[in-house]
Coordinates of C-alpha atoms in Angstrom, one line a residue:
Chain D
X1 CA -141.0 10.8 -18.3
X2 CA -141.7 14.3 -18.4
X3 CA -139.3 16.4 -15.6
X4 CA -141.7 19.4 -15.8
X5 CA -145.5 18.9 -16.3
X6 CA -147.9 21.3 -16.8
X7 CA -151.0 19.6 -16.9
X8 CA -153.3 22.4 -18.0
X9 CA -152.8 23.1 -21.3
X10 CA -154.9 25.8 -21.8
X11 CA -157.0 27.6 -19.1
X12 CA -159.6 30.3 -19.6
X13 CA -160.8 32.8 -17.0
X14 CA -163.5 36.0 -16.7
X15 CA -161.4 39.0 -15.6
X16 CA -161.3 39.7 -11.6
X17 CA -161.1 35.7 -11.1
X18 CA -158.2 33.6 -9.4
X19 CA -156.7 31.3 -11.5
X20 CA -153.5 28.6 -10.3
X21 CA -151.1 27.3 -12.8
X22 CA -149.9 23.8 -12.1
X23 CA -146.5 22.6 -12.6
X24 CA -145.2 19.3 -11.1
X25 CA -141.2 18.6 -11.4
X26 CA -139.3 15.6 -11.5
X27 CA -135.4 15.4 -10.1
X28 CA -133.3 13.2 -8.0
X29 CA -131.2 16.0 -6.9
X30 CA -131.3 17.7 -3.9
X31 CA -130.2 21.1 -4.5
X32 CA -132.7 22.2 -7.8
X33 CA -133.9 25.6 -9.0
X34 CA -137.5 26.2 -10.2
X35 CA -138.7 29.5 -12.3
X36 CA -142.1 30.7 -13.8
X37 CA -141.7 32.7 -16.8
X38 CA -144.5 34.2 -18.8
X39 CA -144.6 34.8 -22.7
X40 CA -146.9 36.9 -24.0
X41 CA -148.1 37.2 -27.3
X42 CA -145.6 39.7 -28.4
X43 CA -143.3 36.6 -27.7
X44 CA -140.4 37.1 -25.6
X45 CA -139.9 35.2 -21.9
X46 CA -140.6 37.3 -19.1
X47 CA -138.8 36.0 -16.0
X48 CA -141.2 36.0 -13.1
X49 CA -139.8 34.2 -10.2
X50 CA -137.3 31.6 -8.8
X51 CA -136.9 29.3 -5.9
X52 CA -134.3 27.0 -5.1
X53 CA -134.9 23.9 -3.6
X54 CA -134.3 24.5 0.4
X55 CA -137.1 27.3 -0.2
X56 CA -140.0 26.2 0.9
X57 CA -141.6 29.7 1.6
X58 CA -144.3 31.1 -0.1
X59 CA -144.1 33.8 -2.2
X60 CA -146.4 36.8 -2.9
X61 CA -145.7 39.6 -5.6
X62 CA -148.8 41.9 -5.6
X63 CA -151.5 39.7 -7.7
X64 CA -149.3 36.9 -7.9
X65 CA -148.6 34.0 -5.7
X66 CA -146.7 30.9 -5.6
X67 CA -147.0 27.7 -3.7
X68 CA -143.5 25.3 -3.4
X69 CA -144.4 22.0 -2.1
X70 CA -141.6 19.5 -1.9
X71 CA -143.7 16.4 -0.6
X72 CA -145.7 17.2 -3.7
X73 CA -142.9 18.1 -6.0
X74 CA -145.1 21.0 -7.3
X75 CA -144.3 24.5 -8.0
X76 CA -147.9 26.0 -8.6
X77 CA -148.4 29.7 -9.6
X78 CA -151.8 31.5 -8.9
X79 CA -153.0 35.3 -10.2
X80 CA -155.5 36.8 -8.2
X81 CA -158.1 39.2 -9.6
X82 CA -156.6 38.4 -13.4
X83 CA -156.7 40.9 -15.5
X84 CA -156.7 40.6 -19.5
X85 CA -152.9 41.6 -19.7
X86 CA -152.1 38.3 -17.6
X87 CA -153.0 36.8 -21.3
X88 CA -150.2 34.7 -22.2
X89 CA -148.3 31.2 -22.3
X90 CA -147.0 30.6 -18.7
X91 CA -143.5 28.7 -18.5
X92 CA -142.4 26.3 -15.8
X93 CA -138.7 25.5 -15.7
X94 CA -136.4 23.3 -13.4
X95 CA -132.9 24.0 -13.4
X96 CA -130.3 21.3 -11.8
X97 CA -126.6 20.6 -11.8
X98 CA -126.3 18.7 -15.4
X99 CA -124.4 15.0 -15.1
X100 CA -120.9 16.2 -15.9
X101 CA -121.6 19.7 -16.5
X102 CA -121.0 22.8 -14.7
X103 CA -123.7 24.7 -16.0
X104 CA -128.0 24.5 -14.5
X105 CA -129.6 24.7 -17.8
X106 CA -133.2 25.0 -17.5
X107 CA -135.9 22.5 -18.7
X108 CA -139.1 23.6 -19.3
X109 CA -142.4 22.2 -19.1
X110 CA -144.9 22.7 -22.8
X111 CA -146.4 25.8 -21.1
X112 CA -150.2 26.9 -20.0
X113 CA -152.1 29.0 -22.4
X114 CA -154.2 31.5 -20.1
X115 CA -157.0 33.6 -21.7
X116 CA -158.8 36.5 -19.2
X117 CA -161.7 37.7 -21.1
X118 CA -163.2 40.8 -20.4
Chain K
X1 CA -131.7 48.5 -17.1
X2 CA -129.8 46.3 -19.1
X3 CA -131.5 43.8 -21.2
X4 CA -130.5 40.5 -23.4
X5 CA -130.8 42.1 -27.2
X6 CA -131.0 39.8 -30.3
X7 CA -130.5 40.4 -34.1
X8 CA -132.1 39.9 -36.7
X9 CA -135.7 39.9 -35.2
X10 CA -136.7 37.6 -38.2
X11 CA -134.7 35.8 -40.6
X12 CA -135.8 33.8 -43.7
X13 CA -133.4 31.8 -45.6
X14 CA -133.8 28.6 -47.6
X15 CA -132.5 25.2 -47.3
X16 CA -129.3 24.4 -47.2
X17 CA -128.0 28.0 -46.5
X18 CA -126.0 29.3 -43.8
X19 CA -127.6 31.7 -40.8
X20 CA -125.7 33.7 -38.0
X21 CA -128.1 34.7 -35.2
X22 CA -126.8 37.0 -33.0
X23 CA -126.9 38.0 -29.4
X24 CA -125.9 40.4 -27.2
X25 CA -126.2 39.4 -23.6
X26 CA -126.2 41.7 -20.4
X27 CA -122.6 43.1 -20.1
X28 CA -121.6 41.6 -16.5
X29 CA -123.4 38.2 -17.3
X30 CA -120.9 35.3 -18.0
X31 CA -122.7 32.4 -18.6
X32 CA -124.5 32.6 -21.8
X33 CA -127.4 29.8 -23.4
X34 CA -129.5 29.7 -26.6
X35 CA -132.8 27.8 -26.9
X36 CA -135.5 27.2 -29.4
X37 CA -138.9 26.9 -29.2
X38 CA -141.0 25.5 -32.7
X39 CA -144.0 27.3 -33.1
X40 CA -146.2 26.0 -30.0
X41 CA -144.4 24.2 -28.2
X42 CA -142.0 24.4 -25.4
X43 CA -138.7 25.9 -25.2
X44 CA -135.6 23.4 -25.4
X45 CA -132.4 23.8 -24.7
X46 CA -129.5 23.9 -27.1
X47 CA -126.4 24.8 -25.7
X48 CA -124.9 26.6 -22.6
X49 CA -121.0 28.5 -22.6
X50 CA -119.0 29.7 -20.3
X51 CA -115.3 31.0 -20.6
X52 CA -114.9 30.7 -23.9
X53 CA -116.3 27.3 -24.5
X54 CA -119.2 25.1 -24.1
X55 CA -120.5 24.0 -20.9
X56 CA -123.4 21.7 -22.1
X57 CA -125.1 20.7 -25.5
X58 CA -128.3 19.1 -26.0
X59 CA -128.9 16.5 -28.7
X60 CA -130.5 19.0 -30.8
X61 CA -127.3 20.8 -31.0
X62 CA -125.6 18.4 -33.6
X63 CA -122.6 18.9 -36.2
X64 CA -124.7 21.6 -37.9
X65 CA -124.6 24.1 -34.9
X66 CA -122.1 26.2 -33.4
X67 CA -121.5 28.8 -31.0
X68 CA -118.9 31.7 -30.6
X69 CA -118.0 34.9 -28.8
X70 CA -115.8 36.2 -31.0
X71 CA -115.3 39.5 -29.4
X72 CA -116.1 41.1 -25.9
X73 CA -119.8 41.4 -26.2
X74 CA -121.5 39.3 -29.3
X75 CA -122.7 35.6 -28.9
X76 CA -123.7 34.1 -32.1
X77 CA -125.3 31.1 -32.7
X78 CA -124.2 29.5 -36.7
X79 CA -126.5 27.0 -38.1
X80 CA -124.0 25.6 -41.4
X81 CA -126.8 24.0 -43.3
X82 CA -130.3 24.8 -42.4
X83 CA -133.3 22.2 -42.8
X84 CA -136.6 22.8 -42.8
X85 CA -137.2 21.5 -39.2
X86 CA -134.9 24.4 -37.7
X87 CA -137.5 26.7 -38.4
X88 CA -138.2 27.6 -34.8
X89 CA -137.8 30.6 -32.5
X90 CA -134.5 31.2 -31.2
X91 CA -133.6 32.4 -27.7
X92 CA -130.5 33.7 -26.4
X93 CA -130.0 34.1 -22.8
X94 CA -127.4 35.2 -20.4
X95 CA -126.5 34.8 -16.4
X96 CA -124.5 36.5 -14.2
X97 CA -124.0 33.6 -11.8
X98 CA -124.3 29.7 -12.8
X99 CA -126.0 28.1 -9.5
X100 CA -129.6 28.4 -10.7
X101 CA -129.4 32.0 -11.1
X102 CA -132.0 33.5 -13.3
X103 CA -131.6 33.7 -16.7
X104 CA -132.7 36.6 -18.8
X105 CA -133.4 36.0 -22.1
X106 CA -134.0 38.3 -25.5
X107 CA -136.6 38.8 -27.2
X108 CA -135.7 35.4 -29.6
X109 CA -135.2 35.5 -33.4
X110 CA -137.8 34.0 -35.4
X111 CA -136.2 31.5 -38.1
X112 CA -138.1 30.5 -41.3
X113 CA -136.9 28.1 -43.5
X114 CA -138.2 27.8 -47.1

């Protein structure tokens, strides 16, 4: 099983509309880390956000929003009035104590393609 | 403000040779990681270090990889023998705090293998 889904694989928008990102996680721990990271076709990982697990707040950052629900175990991530430079592959990631390890690598989901057209 | 830097931008090599990738991370950062990510897909984790040696390695990160900081600043990944199913684009990241903290990554090398 997948720990990070992203059920949208790609998703394709008219600029000025909302669109939401899905991510669904998967952990059995308790104290977890989740991020949103964009890439954009000039390829590198933009860091966007980052909540840990005792978080439940939601977040907004000017057109962007996100939406923690741990009864859900979702993470979802929605731009408001989109505009064609949101273009890019949007990145989910968890991040949890590894089994034996000290360090909270991060596992991402396959990413959602989003397209704002003009 | 500082950034994760990465060199070369790409790299081609054939089968079977040696490749150094190299990173520098973000100066007060102490926890450093490299990822890959094949052409359209996601981005997988390879290894993590910390103090001079490695934290965590993913199955990926067999007998043909390694990792060193062999000075102050530079993190380098070594692939000994490269196939052509390592050609992929490589991330490096660093953090200044383990815990979850955000990790900042470069701007990846892109490795082709002929």
């Amino acid at each position: 099983a997948q720990k990070v889904t992203q059920a949208q694989t790609e998703i394709s928008v008219v600029e000025k509309e909302d669109v939401t990102l899905d991510c669904v996680y998967e952990t059995r721990d308790t104290t977890y880390y989740l991020f949103w990271y964009k890439q954009p076709p000039s390829g590198e990982l933009v860091f966007l956000i980052r909540r840990n697990s005792f978080d439940e707040q939601n977040e907004i950052s000017g057109r962007y929003s996100w939406n923690f629900q741990k009864s859900t175990s979702s993470f979802n991530f929605t731009i408001t009035a989109s505009q064609v430079v949101d273009s890019a592959v949007y990145f989910c990631a968890l991040s949890e104590l590894s089994s034996g390890g000290s360090n909270y690598k991060l596992t991402f989901g396959k990413g959602t393609l989003l397209t704002v057209n003009p | 403000e500082p950034e994760v830097t990465q060199t070369p931008s790409h790299q081609v090599t054939q089968m079977g040779q040696e490749v150094i990738l190299r990173c520098v991370p973000i100066s007060n950062h102490l926890y450093f990681y490299w990822y890959r990510q094949i052409l359209g897909q996601k981005v997988e984790f390879l290894v993590s270090f910390y103090n001079n040696e490695i934290s965590e390695k993913s199955e990926i990160f067999d007998d043909q990889f390694s990792v060193e900081r062999p000075d102050g600043s530079n993190f380098t990944l070594k692939i000994r023998s490269t196939k052509l199913e390592d050609s992929a684009m490589y991330f490096c990241a660093s953090s200044k705090r383990t815990g979850g903290h955000e990790q900042f990554f470069g701007p990846g090398t892109r490795l082709t293998v002929l």
